[in-house]
Tab-separated table of C-alpha atoms and ligand atoms in Angstrom:
chain	number	residue	atom	x	y	z
N	23	UNK	CA	16.560	17.096	5.432
N	24	UNK	CA	16.686	14.389	2.703
N	25	UNK	CA	16.647	15.175	-0.936
N	26	UNK	CA	12.859	14.648	-2.211
N	27	UNK	CA	12.162	13.069	-5.510
N	28	UNK	CA	9.173	14.620	-7.493
N	29	UNK	CA	7.072	11.515	-8.133
N	30	UNK	CA	5.506	8.930	-6.026
N	31	UNK	CA	6.971	5.562	-5.073
N	32	UNK	CA	4.787	2.528	-5.356
N	33	UNK	CA	5.547	-0.745	-3.373
N	34	UNK	CA	3.994	-3.979	-4.571
N	35	UNK	CA	3.402	-6.270	-1.492
N	36	UNK	CA	2.935	-5.651	2.281
N	37	UNK	CA	5.128	-8.694	3.343
N	38	UNK	CA	8.449	-7.770	5.254
N	39	UNK	CA	10.191	-6.592	2.223
N	40	UNK	CA	7.720	-4.263	1.111
N	41	UNK	CA	6.956	-2.809	4.528
N	42	UNK	CA	10.470	-2.330	5.340
N	43	UNK	CA	11.249	-0.826	1.774
N	44	UNK	CA	8.219	1.658	2.311
N	45	UNK	CA	9.647	2.806	5.629
N	46	UNK	CA	13.117	3.593	3.803
N	47	UNK	CA	11.526	5.364	0.920
N	48	UNK	CA	9.490	7.696	3.065
N	49	UNK	CA	11.933	10.480	3.751
N	50	UNK	CA	12.828	10.668	0.028
N	51	UNK	CA	9.504	10.470	-1.736
N	52	UNK	CA	6.501	12.863	-1.205
N	53	UNK	CA	4.277	9.918	-1.079
N	54	UNK	CA	4.691	6.208	-0.818
N	55	UNK	CA	1.930	3.985	-1.743
N	56	UNK	CA	1.707	0.225	-0.608
N	57	UNK	CA	-0.356	-1.798	-2.770
N	58	UNK	CA	-1.363	-5.307	-1.167
N	59	UNK	CA	-3.474	-8.258	-2.683
N	60	UNK	CA	-4.785	-9.232	0.771
N	61	UNK	CA	-7.165	-6.960	2.871
N	62	UNK	CA	-5.904	-5.526	6.129
N	63	UNK	CA	-6.879	-8.639	8.094
N	64	UNK	CA	-3.502	-10.022	6.563
N	65	UNK	CA	-1.783	-8.712	9.812
N	66	UNK	CA	-4.437	-10.686	12.400
N	67	UNK	CA	-4.908	-13.895	10.533
N	68	UNK	CA	-3.294	-16.670	12.147
N	69	UNK	CA	-1.512	-17.934	8.786
N	70	UNK	CA	-0.837	-21.439	9.156
N	71	UNK	CA	2.412	-22.510	10.033
N	72	UNK	CA	4.861	-19.794	8.872
N	73	UNK	CA	7.816	-19.590	11.166
N	74	UNK	CA	9.358	-16.475	12.253
N	75	UNK	CA	12.734	-17.101	13.286
N	76	UNK	CA	14.217	-13.534	13.220
N	77	UNK	CA	17.920	-13.992	13.000
N	78	UNK	CA	20.363	-11.506	14.920
N	79	UNK	CA	21.240	-9.575	11.881
N	80	UNK	CA	17.615	-9.224	10.818
N	81	UNK	CA	16.744	-7.885	14.436
N	82	UNK	CA	19.761	-5.532	14.435
N	83	UNK	CA	18.700	-4.211	11.133
N	84	UNK	CA	14.935	-3.968	12.002
N	85	UNK	CA	16.113	-1.880	15.242
N	86	UNK	CA	17.831	0.388	12.945
N	87	UNK	CA	14.840	1.079	10.733
N	88	UNK	CA	12.435	1.061	13.628
N	89	UNK	CA	14.278	2.172	16.770
N	90	UNK	CA	12.775	0.569	19.968
N	91	UNK	CA	11.031	-2.150	17.951
N	92	UNK	CA	12.347	-4.882	20.289
N	93	UNK	CA	9.990	-3.474	23.021
N	94	UNK	CA	7.056	-3.616	20.568
N	95	UNK	CA	7.783	-7.259	19.629
N	96	UNK	CA	8.086	-8.372	23.122
N	97	UNK	CA	4.640	-6.618	24.182
N	98	UNK	CA	3.166	-8.427	20.903
N	99	UNK	CA	4.104	-11.698	22.350
N	100	UNK	CA	7.634	-12.172	20.449
N	101	UNK	CA	10.473	-14.073	22.263
N	102	UNK	CA	13.967	-12.541	22.554
N	103	UNK	CA	16.748	-15.102	22.808
N	104	UNK	CA	20.192	-15.382	22.946
N	105	UNK	CA	21.527	-17.459	20.016
N	106	UNK	CA	24.397	-19.055	22.056
N	107	UNK	CA	22.735	-19.575	25.489
N	108	UNK	CA	19.223	-20.276	24.815
N	109	UNK	CA	19.402	-22.333	21.309
N	110	UNK	CA	20.561	-25.859	21.420
N	111	UNK	CA	22.291	-26.699	17.977
N	112	UNK	CA	23.112	-30.194	17.458
N	113	UNK	CA	25.350	-31.988	14.837
N	114	UNK	CA	24.747	-35.851	15.136
N	115	UNK	CA	28.359	-36.505	14.071
N	116	UNK	CA	30.112	-33.875	15.997
N	117	UNK	CA	27.848	-32.999	18.964
N	118	UNK	CA	25.978	-29.976	20.256
N	119	UNK	CA	27.525	-26.605	20.757
N	120	UNK	CA	27.843	-25.934	24.409
N	121	UNK	CA	25.636	-23.142	25.781
N	122	UNK	CA	27.466	-19.737	25.700
N	123	UNK	CA	26.151	-16.362	26.103
N	124	UNK	CA	26.640	-14.214	22.733
N	125	UNK	CA	25.202	-11.040	24.253
N	126	UNK	CA	23.012	-10.189	21.047
N	127	UNK	CA	19.319	-10.862	20.282
N	128	UNK	CA	17.296	-12.937	18.171
N	129	UNK	CA	13.639	-13.213	18.123
N	130	UNK	CA	11.082	-15.962	17.959
N	131	UNK	CA	7.739	-14.572	16.855
N	132	UNK	CA	4.622	-15.751	14.798
N	133	UNK	CA	4.583	-14.287	11.227
N	134	UNK	CA	1.411	-12.138	11.585
N	135	UNK	CA	2.724	-10.680	14.741
N	136	UNK	CA	6.025	-9.600	13.340
N	137	UNK	CA	4.382	-8.271	9.989
N	138	UNK	CA	1.584	-6.395	12.399
N	139	UNK	CA	4.224	-4.699	14.511
N	140	UNK	CA	6.273	-3.766	11.348
N	141	UNK	CA	3.102	-2.549	9.567
N	142	UNK	CA	1.953	-0.321	12.711
N	143	UNK	CA	5.406	1.316	12.551
N	144	UNK	CA	5.545	1.742	9.051
N	145	UNK	CA	2.021	3.237	9.262
N	146	UNK	CA	3.315	6.205	11.403
N	147	UNK	CA	4.781	7.853	8.524
N	148	UNK	CA	2.229	10.305	7.385
N	149	UNK	CA	3.322	10.023	3.715
N	150	UNK	CA	2.776	6.176	3.583
N	151	UNK	CA	-0.557	4.781	2.577
N	152	UNK	CA	-1.670	1.373	2.327
N	153	UNK	CA	-3.928	0.307	-0.581
N	154	UNK	CA	-5.281	-3.400	0.305
N	155	UNK	CA	-7.232	-5.734	-1.699
N	156	UNK	CA	-5.520	-4.981	-5.069
N	157	UNK	CA	-3.689	-7.548	-6.960
N	158	UNK	CA	-1.167	-5.963	-9.170
N	159	UNK	CA	-1.579	-7.337	-12.618
N	160	UNK	CA	1.212	-5.564	-14.579
N	161	UNK	CA	4.050	-2.979	-14.507
N	162	UNK	CA	3.322	-0.280	-16.880
N	163	UNK	CA	5.933	0.303	-19.253
N	164	UNK	CA	6.783	3.707	-21.125
N	165	UNK	CA	9.714	4.829	-23.347
N	166	UNK	CA	9.518	1.608	-25.565
N	167	UNK	CA	9.887	-0.755	-22.654
N	168	UNK	CA	13.140	1.407	-21.071
N	169	UNK	CA	11.106	2.712	-18.297
N	170	UNK	CA	8.446	1.591	-15.556
N	171	UNK	CA	6.114	4.420	-14.864
N	172	UNK	CA	3.359	2.821	-13.027
N	173	UNK	CA	1.280	-0.305	-12.296
N	174	UNK	CA	-2.020	-1.714	-13.338
N	175	UNK	CA	-3.878	-3.505	-10.472
N	176	UNK	CA	-7.347	-5.059	-10.125
N	177	UNK	CA	-9.965	-4.677	-7.357
N	178	UNK	CA	-12.140	-7.482	-6.104
N	179	UNK	CA	-15.044	-6.209	-8.078
N	180	UNK	CA	-13.189	-6.222	-11.216
N	181	UNK	CA	-12.185	-2.814	-11.520
N	182	UNK	CA	-8.923	-1.927	-13.137
N	183	UNK	CA	-6.848	0.968	-11.572
N	184	UNK	CA	-3.774	2.633	-12.642
N	185	UNK	CA	-1.009	4.206	-10.312
N	186	UNK	CA	1.768	6.555	-11.913
N	187	UNK	CA	5.195	6.053	-10.071
N	188	UNK	CA	8.605	7.421	-10.159
N	189	UNK	CA	9.740	4.437	-8.671
N	190	UNK	CA	8.088	0.911	-8.175
N	191	UNK	CA	9.601	-1.585	-5.886
N	192	UNK	CA	8.549	-5.081	-6.636
N	193	UNK	CA	8.214	-6.923	-3.158
N	194	UNK	CA	5.445	-9.369	-4.309
N	195	UNK	CA	7.624	-12.301	-3.247
N	196	UNK	CA	7.226	-13.722	-6.539
N	197	UNK	CA	9.536	-12.823	-9.716
N	198	UNK	CA	6.777	-12.809	-12.567
N	199	UNK	CA	5.840	-9.226	-12.648
N	200	UNK	CA	9.610	-8.069	-12.851
N	201	UNK	CA	10.499	-10.892	-15.290
N	202	UNK	CA	7.590	-10.015	-17.592
N	203	UNK	CA	9.204	-6.655	-18.342
N	204	UNK	CA	13.100	-7.425	-18.197
N	205	UNK	CA	14.827	-5.729	-21.011
N	206	UNK	CA	16.721	-8.882	-22.171
N	207	UNK	CA	13.804	-11.262	-21.948
N	208	UNK	CA	14.117	-13.697	-19.081
N	209	UNK	CA	17.579	-13.386	-18.010
N	210	UNK	CA	19.003	-16.716	-16.763
N	211	UNK	CA	18.821	-16.965	-13.140
N	212	UNK	CA	22.274	-17.132	-11.517
N	213	UNK	CA	21.409	-19.696	-8.860
N	214	UNK	CA	18.933	-22.539	-8.735
N	215	UNK	CA	19.310	-25.191	-6.085
N	216	UNK	CA	17.397	-28.155	-7.463
N	217	UNK	CA	17.383	-30.313	-4.323
N	218	UNK	CA	13.762	-29.593	-3.623
N	219	UNK	CA	12.653	-29.467	0.050
N	220	UNK	CA	9.462	-30.359	1.812
N	221	UNK	CA	8.720	-29.172	5.189
N	222	UNK	CA	5.688	-29.529	7.915
N	223	UNK	CA	5.231	-27.084	10.678
N	224	UNK	CA	3.101	-27.717	13.601
N	225	UNK	CA	2.145	-24.923	16.207
N	226	UNK	CA	1.571	-25.981	19.699
N	227	UNK	CA	-0.022	-24.016	22.604
N	228	UNK	CA	1.538	-24.811	25.746
N	229	UNK	CA	1.325	-23.426	29.323
N	230	UNK	CA	3.584	-20.276	29.903
N	231	UNK	CA	5.413	-22.055	32.665
N	232	UNK	CA	6.311	-24.869	30.326
N	233	UNK	CA	10.172	-25.299	30.312
N	234	UNK	CA	11.952	-28.037	28.318
N	235	UNK	CA	15.270	-26.407	29.131
N	236	UNK	CA	15.927	-24.397	25.699
N	237	UNK	CA	13.943	-21.651	23.854
N	238	UNK	CA	15.121	-23.275	20.695
N	239	UNK	CA	16.610	-26.547	19.293
N	240	UNK	CA	17.826	-27.587	15.952
N	241	UNK	CA	19.200	-31.067	15.063
N	242	UNK	CA	21.070	-30.954	11.682
N	243	UNK	CA	20.940	-34.002	9.191
N	244	UNK	CA	23.131	-37.008	9.697
N	245	UNK	CA	25.758	-37.571	7.053
N	246	UNK	CA	23.949	-38.517	3.875
N	247	UNK	CA	20.630	-37.622	5.161
N	248	UNK	CA	18.561	-34.758	4.723
N	249	UNK	CA	16.213	-35.232	7.673
N	250	UNK	CA	16.547	-32.309	10.212
N	251	UNK	CA	14.091	-30.480	12.594
N	252	UNK	CA	13.874	-27.446	14.881
N	253	UNK	CA	11.840	-26.483	17.806
N	254	UNK	CA	11.330	-22.668	18.690
N	255	UNK	CA	9.218	-20.608	21.151
N	256	UNK	CA	7.366	-18.025	19.218
N	257	UNK	CA	5.230	-16.549	21.845
N	258	UNK	CA	4.539	-16.817	25.605
N	259	UNK	CA	2.427	-19.904	25.010
N	260	UNK	CA	3.423	-20.939	21.621
N	261	UNK	CA	6.163	-23.309	20.376
N	262	UNK	CA	6.612	-24.123	16.798
N	263	UNK	CA	8.265	-27.479	15.333
N	264	UNK	CA	9.600	-27.563	11.838
N	265	UNK	CA	10.446	-30.906	10.303
N	266	UNK	CA	12.265	-30.820	6.986
N	267	UNK	CA	13.925	-33.271	4.354
N	268	UNK	CA	14.567	-33.348	0.585
N	269	UNK	CA	11.321	-33.519	-1.403
N	270	UNK	CA	11.342	-37.116	-1.890
N	271	UNK	CA	11.156	-38.042	1.608
N	272	UNK	CA	9.315	-35.228	3.079
N	273	UNK	CA	7.520	-35.236	6.190
N	274	UNK	CA	3.783	-35.511	5.869
N	275	UNK	CA	1.525	-32.809	7.446
N	276	UNK	CA	-0.696	-35.315	9.605
N	277	UNK	CA	-0.185	-35.773	13.392
N	278	UNK	CA	0.811	-39.478	13.303
N	279	UNK	CA	3.454	-39.097	10.426
N	280	UNK	CA	4.842	-35.884	11.817
N	281	UNK	CA	5.800	-37.577	15.257
N	282	UNK	CA	6.843	-40.862	13.283
N	283	UNK	CA	9.079	-38.615	11.069
N	284	UNK	CA	10.533	-36.873	14.167
N	285	UNK	CA	11.645	-40.279	15.347
N	286	UNK	CA	13.820	-40.813	12.462
N	287	UNK	CA	15.707	-37.874	13.400
N	288	UNK	CA	19.361	-38.482	14.141
N	289	UNK	CA	19.137	-37.324	17.787
N	290	UNK	CA	16.087	-37.818	20.032
N	291	UNK	CA	15.488	-34.131	21.112
N	292	UNK	CA	12.783	-33.215	18.976
N	293	UNK	CA	10.878	-36.287	19.590
N	294	UNK	CA	11.354	-35.971	23.275
N	295	UNK	CA	9.908	-32.528	22.868
N	296	UNK	CA	7.003	-33.683	20.972
N	297	UNK	CA	6.024	-36.338	23.556
N	298	UNK	CA	5.436	-33.572	26.243
N	299	UNK	CA	3.258	-31.625	23.915
N	300	UNK	CA	-0.620	-32.081	23.315
N	301	UNK	CA	-2.312	-32.021	19.917
N	302	UNK	CA	-1.062	-29.301	17.514
N	303	UNK	CA	-2.954	-26.065	16.969
N	304	UNK	CA	-1.960	-26.061	13.502
N	305	UNK	CA	-0.278	-28.291	11.003
N	306	UNK	CA	0.849	-27.512	7.652
N	307	UNK	CA	2.833	-28.864	4.882
N	308	UNK	CA	5.097	-26.898	2.425
N	309	UNK	CA	7.073	-27.754	-0.713
N	310	UNK	CA	9.817	-25.902	-2.380
N	311	UNK	CA	10.767	-27.294	-5.516
N	312	UNK	CA	13.850	-24.997	-5.624
N	313	UNK	CA	15.560	-22.227	-4.172
N	314	UNK	CA	15.999	-19.578	-6.899
N	315	UNK	CA	18.094	-16.361	-7.069
N	316	UNK	CA	17.455	-14.031	-10.052
N	317	UNK	CA	20.887	-12.027	-10.152
N	318	UNK	CA	19.567	-8.957	-11.907
N	319	UNK	CA	21.292	-5.970	-12.607
N	320	UNK	CA	20.659	-2.602	-14.245
N	321	UNK	CA	21.012	-4.119	-17.676
N	322	UNK	CA	18.188	-6.425	-17.145
N	323	UNK	CA	15.613	-4.000	-15.807
N	324	UNK	CA	13.742	-0.983	-17.128
N	325	UNK	CA	14.523	2.294	-15.255
N	326	UNK	CA	12.374	2.811	-12.344
N	327	UNK	CA	11.892	-0.787	-11.193
N	328	UNK	CA	13.612	-2.359	-8.343
N	329	UNK	CA	12.876	-5.855	-7.170
N	330	UNK	CA	13.596	-6.869	-3.415
N	331	UNK	CA	13.072	-9.762	-1.014
N	332	UNK	CA	11.802	-12.992	-2.236
N	333	UNK	CA	10.981	-11.403	-5.571
N	334	UNK	CA	14.810	-11.335	-6.296
N	335	UNK	CA	15.693	-14.431	-4.358
N	336	UNK	CA	13.791	-17.189	-2.822
N	337	UNK	CA	16.325	-18.827	-0.199
N	338	UNK	CA	16.378	-22.429	1.427
N	339	UNK	CA	13.783	-21.794	4.244
N	340	UNK	CA	15.480	-24.092	6.512
N	341	UNK	CA	18.161	-21.416	7.195
N	342	UNK	CA	15.535	-18.817	8.220
N	343	UNK	CA	17.505	-16.196	6.459
N	344	UNK	CA	14.604	-14.677	4.035
N	345	UNK	CA	13.136	-12.178	6.346
N	346	UNK	CA	16.693	-11.059	7.542
N	347	UNK	CA	17.885	-10.595	3.934
N	348	UNK	CA	14.657	-8.431	3.179
N	349	UNK	CA	15.416	-6.273	6.147
N	350	UNK	CA	18.987	-5.768	5.186
N	351	UNK	CA	18.284	-5.044	1.695
N	352	UNK	CA	16.011	-2.187	3.056
N	353	UNK	CA	18.942	-0.848	4.857
N	354	UNK	CA	21.099	-1.033	1.783
N	355	UNK	CA	18.420	1.025	0.024
N	356	UNK	CA	18.337	3.482	2.614
N	357	UNK	CA	22.052	4.020	2.427
N	358	UNK	CA	22.188	4.106	-1.521
N	359	UNK	CA	19.244	6.708	-1.730
N	360	UNK	CA	21.095	8.914	1.066
N	361	UNK	CA	24.241	8.797	-0.733
N	362	UNK	CA	22.598	9.607	-4.394
N	363	UNK	CA	22.417	13.107	-5.661
N	364	UNK	CA	19.094	14.970	-6.169
N	365	UNK	CA	17.090	13.112	-8.719
N	366	UNK	CA	19.403	10.220	-8.648
N	367	UNK	CA	17.131	7.599	-8.034
N	368	UNK	CA	18.276	5.551	-11.123
N	369	UNK	CA	21.895	5.714	-9.596
N	370	UNK	CA	20.733	4.408	-6.311
N	371	UNK	CA	18.966	1.408	-8.025
N	372	UNK	CA	22.075	0.640	-9.712
N	373	UNK	CA	24.055	0.836	-6.676
N	374	UNK	CA	21.517	-1.028	-4.745
N	375	UNK	CA	21.517	-3.949	-7.213
N	376	UNK	CA	25.415	-4.405	-7.297
N	377	UNK	CA	25.867	-4.545	-3.441
N	378	UNK	CA	22.667	-6.513	-3.055
N	379	UNK	CA	24.089	-9.261	-5.215
N	380	UNK	CA	27.034	-9.420	-2.501
N	381	UNK	CA	24.532	-9.721	0.266
N	382	UNK	CA	22.373	-12.469	-1.003
N	383	UNK	CA	25.632	-14.276	-1.991
N	384	UNK	CA	26.407	-14.535	1.913
N	385	UNK	CA	23.046	-15.976	2.586
N	386	UNK	CA	23.035	-18.074	-0.551
N	387	UNK	CA	26.042	-19.963	0.470
N	388	UNK	CA	24.562	-22.053	3.112
N	389	UNK	CA	22.040	-23.627	0.937
N	390	UNK	CA	24.559	-24.138	-1.701
N	391	UNK	CA	26.467	-26.375	0.766
N	392	UNK	CA	23.383	-28.291	1.609
N	393	UNK	CA	22.505	-28.599	-2.134
N	394	UNK	CA	25.921	-30.014	-3.004
N	395	UNK	CA	25.715	-32.846	-0.394
N	396	UNK	CA	22.495	-33.701	-1.774
N	397	UNK	CA	23.699	-33.785	-5.444
N	398	UNK	CA	26.800	-35.817	-4.684
N	399	UNK	CA	26.528	-39.409	-5.903
N	400	UNK	CA	26.122	-41.812	-2.999
N	401	UNK	CA	29.404	-43.060	-1.723
N	402	UNK	CA	31.285	-40.051	-2.842
N	403	UNK	CA	33.345	-38.039	-0.427
N	404	UNK	CA	31.652	-34.980	1.315
N	405	UNK	CA	32.047	-32.213	-0.952
N	406	UNK	CA	34.839	-29.916	0.232
N	407	UNK	CA	32.717	-27.005	1.537
N	408	UNK	CA	30.923	-29.635	3.814
N	409	UNK	CA	34.054	-30.660	5.125
N	410	UNK	CA	35.094	-27.151	5.985
N	411	UNK	CA	31.907	-26.644	7.636
N	412	UNK	CA	32.178	-29.688	10.148
N	413	UNK	CA	35.781	-28.212	10.975
N	414	UNK	CA	34.317	-24.986	11.756
N	415	UNK	CA	31.769	-26.712	14.029
N	416	UNK	CA	34.428	-28.827	15.969
N	417	UNK	CA	36.362	-25.613	16.532
N	418	UNK	CA	33.230	-23.921	17.604
N	419	UNK	CA	32.722	-26.612	20.248
N	420	UNK	CA	36.197	-25.931	21.818
N	421	UNK	CA	36.733	-22.150	21.291
N	422	UNK	CA	34.410	-19.496	22.408
N	423	UNK	CA	35.511	-16.998	19.736
N	424	UNK	CA	35.039	-19.677	17.030
N	425	UNK	CA	31.585	-20.410	18.239
N	426	UNK	CA	30.719	-16.718	18.215
N	427	UNK	CA	32.230	-16.234	14.664
N	428	UNK	CA	30.080	-19.308	13.267
N	429	UNK	CA	26.809	-17.915	14.874
N	430	UNK	CA	27.742	-14.468	13.486
N	431	UNK	CA	27.969	-15.748	10.059
N	432	UNK	CA	24.676	-17.916	10.361
N	433	UNK	CA	22.765	-14.982	11.770
N	434	UNK	CA	23.985	-12.806	8.865
N	435	UNK	CA	25.369	-10.396	11.476
N	436	UNK	CA	28.119	-7.654	10.677
N	437	UNK	CA	26.798	-7.124	7.217
N	438	UNK	CA	25.337	-3.710	8.155
N	439	UNK	CA	27.943	-1.170	8.497
N	440	UNK	CA	30.466	-3.185	6.559
N	441	UNK	CA	31.647	-2.331	2.877
N	442	UNK	CA	28.639	-4.117	1.616
N	443	UNK	CA	26.210	-1.946	2.858
N	444	UNK	CA	27.544	1.019	4.574
N	445	UNK	CA	26.477	4.599	3.430
N	446	UNK	CA	29.874	5.990	3.307
N	447	UNK	CA	30.701	3.250	0.515
N	448	UNK	CA	27.409	3.718	-1.172
N	449	UNK	CA	28.893	7.077	-2.718
X	13	FAD	C1	7.902	-22.779	5.325
X	13	FAD	C2	8.659	-21.662	5.303
X	13	FAD	C3	9.289	-21.343	6.561
X	13	FAD	C4	10.230	-20.099	6.450
X	13	FAD	N1	10.665	-19.677	7.681
X	13	FAD	C5	11.314	-18.701	7.722
X	13	FAD	C6	11.865	-18.114	9.039
X	13	FAD	O1	12.016	-18.932	10.073
X	13	FAD	N2	12.625	-16.904	9.116
X	13	FAD	C7	13.144	-16.285	7.838
X	13	FAD	O2	13.717	-15.419	7.980
X	13	FAD	N3	12.376	-16.694	6.631
X	13	FAD	C8	11.651	-17.759	6.453
X	13	FAD	N4	11.026	-17.975	5.617
X	13	FAD	C9	11.198	-17.140	4.364
X	13	FAD	C10	10.183	-16.032	4.460
X	13	FAD	O3	9.211	-16.522	4.535
X	13	FAD	C11	10.482	-15.065	3.074
X	13	FAD	O4	11.883	-14.965	2.886
X	13	FAD	C12	10.107	-13.875	3.178
X	13	FAD	O5	8.484	-14.020	3.584
X	13	FAD	C13	9.896	-13.036	2.107
X	13	FAD	O6	9.153	-12.084	2.346
X	13	FAD	P1	8.855	-11.126	1.004
X	13	FAD	O7	8.208	-9.685	1.778
X	13	FAD	O8	9.803	-10.824	0.148
X	13	FAD	O9	7.648	-11.805	0.406
X	13	FAD	P2	6.277	-12.332	0.893
X	13	FAD	O10	6.369	-12.628	2.393
X	13	FAD	O11	5.846	-13.568	0.097
X	13	FAD	O12	5.273	-11.063	0.757
X	13	FAD	C14	4.849	-10.479	-0.522
X	13	FAD	C15	3.394	-9.877	-0.185
X	13	FAD	O13	2.935	-9.440	-1.705
X	13	FAD	C16	1.813	-9.678	-1.726
X	13	FAD	N5	1.516	-9.890	-3.134
X	13	FAD	C17	1.834	-10.668	-3.996
X	13	FAD	N6	1.500	-10.793	-5.296
X	13	FAD	C18	0.973	-9.653	-5.294
X	13	FAD	C19	0.394	-8.832	-6.315
X	13	FAD	N7	0.272	-9.124	-7.765
X	13	FAD	N8	-0.224	-7.412	-6.033
X	13	FAD	C20	-0.192	-7.054	-4.847
X	13	FAD	N9	0.268	-7.687	-3.802
X	13	FAD	C21	0.763	-8.822	-4.012
X	13	FAD	C22	1.224	-10.824	-0.902
X	13	FAD	O14	0.214	-11.030	-0.317
X	13	FAD	C23	2.214	-10.656	0.216
X	13	FAD	O15	1.740	-9.895	1.394
X	13	FAD	C24	10.401	-19.280	5.438
X	13	FAD	C25	9.763	-19.491	4.073
X	13	FAD	C26	8.817	-20.834	4.074
X	13	FAD	C27	8.041	-21.181	3.006
């Protein structure tokens, strides 16, 4: 039996971070309210273009939170794959990694499907309730700004509602609500990667029998270029192609430019895939001016407030880590709550923030390497961290153990259960 807090927990946002956090809070709080701006149809809408590449670490974490969720994902149309055997990873300079079975699972799934499956499992907890169609407009401060004791939200008809809370989780995907009540003003973010990114995402419906010889494909950029592309099966008949480049040379989101851009990638594989497809079902463009990480600790925040997921750190989407980091943060939250004494919510928040920053750093490193390359002046030697990455890639081609180590790192595996997030060390 878990130690129960007295008051209610409020979670802002029903994205992956909010849903997973709510599930984790359910055994510790008498009531958990998820307040979501969108209506319940959020989980049915075919939201254009949002990819759902769930890394191995994310799937492992999700299975721990929701045992048996892999079967739910498969029934809902998700695609289970082996990261070494089913995904072709191509470095134009060094070559593709050979297919090798890793034995652990990753998933390709559309975003609404993933969120719907997790929302259905979250809703099985009788003390979790969803309040849809409510936009949180502010966190309510008490004790001269030292504590958050609730939220204010607005309904579509303009009605304003207040909800008291012992704990508020900000999983709104944006930092604004949290930063508006930081105790030391807006703290300088610890990380800001300035090489903006532009993406175009096309979704194709293809016959279930369509078989290009892989479940997924990723073409890395050539040296001194930012252009890269991925292909991933995300459903029985659905495939997604993502093209990306630095903001100033980003792919346009129209069909002709999309195919033309694919032709400029350093290997022909994505272009060859596109030639075998029909018109895309959806085609959308995204711009990410910067990846940004608000490295908050307890001294910045009023008591009773915890930001998670993209609210805390928006990662470079090219590496497909955001969902996984949100899931791993939920596991971490579970561990620190389990280790805290009765009434020790604030202690759990402090421990969460310390350990979460270590977790985010692991994911942030990948994008920091890319950023260093883009910022380096033309003609300058490759940044050291990139040369190390190339060495790892060469080694991975040669040596199966190095291959597995590289993929485990990329898939953020092994973080659950190690000193960063294990319950024993949360004490
Ligand atoms: C183009 C693109 C491709 C990506 N591809 C991948 C990928 O393949 N794999 C991967 O792991 N990550 C990917 N990411 C990153 C991933 O989408 C995010 O990291 C992830 O969605 C973060 O989840 P979250 O719950 O923190 O935020 P969100 O998913 O943004 O959820 C926030 C929720 O809060 C609600 N909300 C916002 N404001 C309020 C408010 N004021 N009141 C009430 N509710 C509110 C929103 O409606 C939403 O439901 C991609 C990102 C982009 C942009």
